[in-house]
Amino acid sequence: MANVMIRKDPNGKLVFYLAKKDLEAHILAIEHDDAEGFGGELTLDDGSRYYVDPLTPPPKLPITVRARRL
Amino acid sequence: MPAITHEQAEALIQEVLEVYPDNAKKERAKHLAVNDPGISSAKKCITSNRKSLPGVMTIRGCAYAGSKGVVWGPVKDMVHVSHGPVGCGQYSRAGRRNYYTGMTGVNTFGTINFTSDFQERDIVFGGDKKLTKIIDEIEMLFPLSKGITLQSECPIGLIGDDIEAVSRKKTKETGKPVVPVRCEGFRGVSQSLGHHIANDSIRDWVLDRRDGDQRFQGTPYDVAIIGDYNIGGDAWSSRILLEEMGLRVVAQWSGDGSLSEMELTPKVKLNLIHCYRSMNYISRHMEEKYGIPWFEYNFFGPSKIAESLRAIAAHFDDKIKEGAEQVIAKYQSLADAVVTKYRPRLEGKRVMLFVGGLRPRHTIGAYEDLGMEVIGAGYEFAHNDDYDRTLKEMGEATLLFDDVTAYEFEEFSKRLRPDLIGSGIKEKYIFQKMGIPFRQMHSWDYSGPYHGYDGFAIFARDMDMTLNNPCWGKLEAPWKNAAGASATA
Ligand code: SF4
């Protein structure tokens, strides 16, 4: 488990930032991202996958959440 | 055409690594790479932010240097106490050329060395009492100081002093922030962790001090300059451009900055971040807590300046966009004149850079504007995300070296024979004695500013002055150099 910050870049794409590893990567796929909730399984552009607990209602970005590596 | 090919560069790295013992070779190999602008993620080619190897000469500093020297030090109206033995502060005093306005010793304290001067007694019995006394003395002698930061040196962490307790007590007593910074030198692998710790201490002790206070009259054009340390006046030559295009600069972090500027930053509309490495942490925090977006800009060289001004303006309305165009048009002739004058003298020259965590990738545009080529670049304390940003700026077959050792740096320069090396004071004289022109790229070699259009003119002049200095042709004794002897005869 590690703290990650999820934000939107100027083009509106989701960016995943894991400070401990200096990992800054775009999120290619996210399980839930709609009016219902936000989170679940994430796939990053370097191929790694993480899990964050889904948040309802969807939060205001950026947000710091706990993520688990899959 | 790159000066060397990809394969030649790879071979060069292998050759340089040859002298290391096996373990060291394996470790250092991960930090040396040849650039391929096609790669999107630096993780695949270079490792960074790792502990330096014992036994090699590294160029890095310590966490205390990152906090006291870089982030906190330039905040001019606070007293920064180097808490611990006297040396750390004294030997780094006033070395950074972060200019400020004010009356030193009255309302600004930038170049004074404040230290708790630990003695054996303080190590044995703890230094908290002494610290309390020091804070009282500072209050008495410098009543116009706006606050105090306690910059811990190594022994403070080792003996376990509770500087947080002292800080809380004194904050209450004096009504001014007393900020404990746990930036003991042994933490982390380089000064980089010191930046992070300093950012965190700003977040925890300073940033929210005016959260409930609505007296500040904001405008829709408020911005803050983050991560510009005003080396030789850099922040000033950046600030005028932003103001001319119609923005209002509320705060400068931290060159020529003050405590109240920092406290007001949560009220701005956009954070403009120059040094990503040392202040992205606080920008990210402000984005999350206050919803302030941040934008990385680059004010080195006219191409990058114009690009950045337009991108900054894109965050605002048409008035600012128009303002940006006007600023660019106004300074274009100045920039063109500089290029016309210096480009013919510098065209095609090859540069090698080894600087902190930002400048190699930021200054490359300025060199390119002058027709110069960066053939090797490296960072002291950059992280993976910095290399991500670097790969696309650098050309094919550029040599990349992370936390380069003195030996590697010398070997690379001997083999590549760059026309100019840019690095720090520790490296300067070695390369000058090797006959390679050298500029200090931390302190701008006692020149500057280099940011902005005005700075570019100085930058170009300095590079020319160094590179085309007649002294480089006179390194050999005249009697050993037959051609030189006959020329003077
Ligand atoms: S490593 Fe420790 S003793 Fe050395 S300068 Fe840094 S804080 Fe001072």
mmCIF file with all atom_site columns, C-alpha atoms in Angstrom, chain A residues 4-5 7-8 10 15 17 19-25 45-46 48 60-65 69, chain B residues 41 43-44 49 196 276-277 280-281 284-285 287-291 294 296 315 383-385 388-389:
data_model
loop_
_atom_site.group_PDB
_atom_site.id
_atom_site.type_symbol
_atom_site.label_atom_id
_atom_site.label_alt_id
_atom_site.label_comp_id
_atom_site.label_asym_id
_atom_site.label_entity_id
_atom_site.label_seq_id
_atom_site.pdbx_PDB_ins_code
_atom_site.Cartn_x
_atom_site.Cartn_y
_atom_site.Cartn_z
_atom_site.occupancy
_atom_site.B_iso_or_equiv
_atom_site.pdbx_formal_charge
_atom_site.auth_seq_id
_atom_site.auth_comp_id
_atom_site.auth_asym_id
_atom_site.auth_atom_id
_atom_site.pdbx_PDB_model_num
ATOM 1  C CA . VAL A 1 4   ? -0.574  7.985  -4.659  1.00 0.00 ? 4   VAL A CA 1
ATOM 2  C CA . MET A 1 5   ? -1.937  11.169 -6.069  1.00 0.00 ? 5   MET A CA 1
ATOM 3  C CA . ARG A 1 7   ? -4.780  14.169 -11.022 1.00 0.00 ? 7   ARG A CA 1
ATOM 4  C CA . LYS A 1 8   ? -5.844  15.284 -14.453 1.00 0.00 ? 8   LYS A CA 1
ATOM 5  C CA . PRO A 1 10  ? -4.036  19.691 -19.017 1.00 0.00 ? 10  PRO A CA 1
ATOM 6  C CA . VAL A 1 15  ? -2.158  10.911 -14.215 1.00 0.00 ? 15  VAL A CA 1
ATOM 7  C CA . TYR A 1 17  ? 1.840   9.874  -9.240  1.00 0.00 ? 17  TYR A CA 1
ATOM 8  C CA . ALA A 1 19  ? 5.983   9.930  -4.899  1.00 0.00 ? 19  ALA A CA 1
ATOM 9  C CA . LYS A 1 20  ? 7.956   7.161  -3.217  1.00 0.00 ? 20  LYS A CA 1
ATOM 10 C CA . LYS A 1 21  ? 8.935   5.690  -6.563  1.00 0.00 ? 21  LYS A CA 1
ATOM 11 C CA . ASP A 1 22  ? 8.938   8.941  -8.580  1.00 0.00 ? 22  ASP A CA 1
ATOM 12 C CA . LEU A 1 23  ? 6.534   7.193  -10.809 1.00 0.00 ? 23  LEU A CA 1
ATOM 13 C CA . GLU A 1 24  ? 4.457   9.556  -12.900 1.00 0.00 ? 24  GLU A CA 1
ATOM 14 C CA . ALA A 1 25  ? 2.372   7.709  -15.456 1.00 0.00 ? 25  ALA A CA 1
ATOM 15 C CA . ASP A 1 45  ? 1.002   3.265  -19.445 1.00 0.00 ? 45  ASP A CA 1
ATOM 16 C CA . ASP A 1 46  ? 4.076   1.355  -18.292 1.00 0.00 ? 46  ASP A CA 1
ATOM 17 C CA . SER A 1 48  ? 1.787   -1.985 -14.206 1.00 0.00 ? 48  SER A CA 1
ATOM 18 C CA . LYS A 1 60  ? -12.782 16.092 -6.821  1.00 0.00 ? 60  LYS A CA 1
ATOM 19 C CA . LEU A 1 61  ? -9.378  15.617 -8.412  1.00 0.00 ? 61  LEU A CA 1
ATOM 20 C CA . PRO A 1 62  ? -6.557  15.720 -7.574  1.00 0.00 ? 62  PRO A CA 1
ATOM 21 C CA . ILE A 1 63  ? -6.833  13.358 -4.677  1.00 0.00 ? 63  ILE A CA 1
ATOM 22 C CA . THR A 1 64  ? -4.421  11.321 -2.597  1.00 0.00 ? 64  THR A CA 1
ATOM 23 C CA . VAL A 1 65  ? -5.492  7.731  -2.121  1.00 0.00 ? 65  VAL A CA 1
ATOM 24 C CA . ARG A 1 69  ? 0.078   -3.001 -6.561  1.00 0.00 ? 69  ARG A CA 1
ATOM 25 C CA . SER B 2 41  ? 9.753   6.223  -19.825 1.00 0.00 ? 41  SER B CA 1
ATOM 26 C CA . LYS B 2 43  ? 12.856  3.783  -16.112 1.00 0.00 ? 43  LYS B CA 1
ATOM 27 C CA . LYS B 2 44  ? 13.793  1.575  -19.018 1.00 0.00 ? 44  LYS B CA 1
ATOM 28 C CA . ASN B 2 49  ? 17.981  8.765  -6.942  1.00 0.00 ? 49  ASN B CA 1
ATOM 29 C CA . HIS B 2 196 ? 11.030  17.418 0.056   1.00 0.00 ? 196 HIS B CA 1
ATOM 30 C CA . TYR B 2 276 ? 10.151  21.081 -10.760 1.00 0.00 ? 276 TYR B CA 1
ATOM 31 C CA . ARG B 2 277 ? 12.568  18.985 -8.759  1.00 0.00 ? 277 ARG B CA 1
ATOM 32 C CA . ASN B 2 280 ? 6.768   20.056 -7.203  1.00 0.00 ? 280 ASN B CA 1
ATOM 33 C CA . TYR B 2 281 ? 5.779   18.664 -3.808  1.00 0.00 ? 281 TYR B CA 1
ATOM 34 C CA . ARG B 2 284 ? 0.981   19.170 -5.898  1.00 0.00 ? 284 ARG B CA 1
ATOM 35 C CA . HIS B 2 285 ? -0.198  19.776 -2.363  1.00 0.00 ? 285 HIS B CA 1
ATOM 36 C CA . GLU B 2 287 ? -3.447  21.561 -6.231  1.00 0.00 ? 287 GLU B CA 1
ATOM 37 C CA . GLU B 2 288 ? -5.043  18.977 -4.019  1.00 0.00 ? 288 GLU B CA 1
ATOM 38 C CA . LYS B 2 289 ? -5.928  21.185 -1.060  1.00 0.00 ? 289 LYS B CA 1
ATOM 39 C CA . TYR B 2 290 ? -6.710  24.518 -2.698  1.00 0.00 ? 290 TYR B CA 1
ATOM 40 C CA . GLY B 2 291 ? -7.441  23.458 -6.268  1.00 0.00 ? 291 GLY B CA 1
ATOM 41 C CA . TRP B 2 294 ? 0.357   24.245 -11.626 1.00 0.00 ? 294 TRP B CA 1
ATOM 42 C CA . GLU B 2 296 ? 5.952   23.905 -15.550 1.00 0.00 ? 296 GLU B CA 1
ATOM 43 C CA . HIS B 2 315 ? -4.623  29.419 -18.761 1.00 0.00 ? 315 HIS B CA 1
ATOM 44 C CA . HIS B 2 383 ? 14.565  11.469 -9.953  1.00 0.00 ? 383 HIS B CA 1
ATOM 45 C CA . ASN B 2 384 ? 12.958  9.228  -12.475 1.00 0.00 ? 384 ASN B CA 1
ATOM 46 C CA . ASP B 2 385 ? 10.301  11.803 -13.387 1.00 0.00 ? 385 ASP B CA 1
ATOM 47 C CA . ASP B 2 388 ? 11.193  11.269 -18.194 1.00 0.00 ? 388 ASP B CA 1
ATOM 48 C CA . ARG B 2 389 ? 11.122  14.964 -18.966 1.00 0.00 ? 389 ARG B CA 1
#
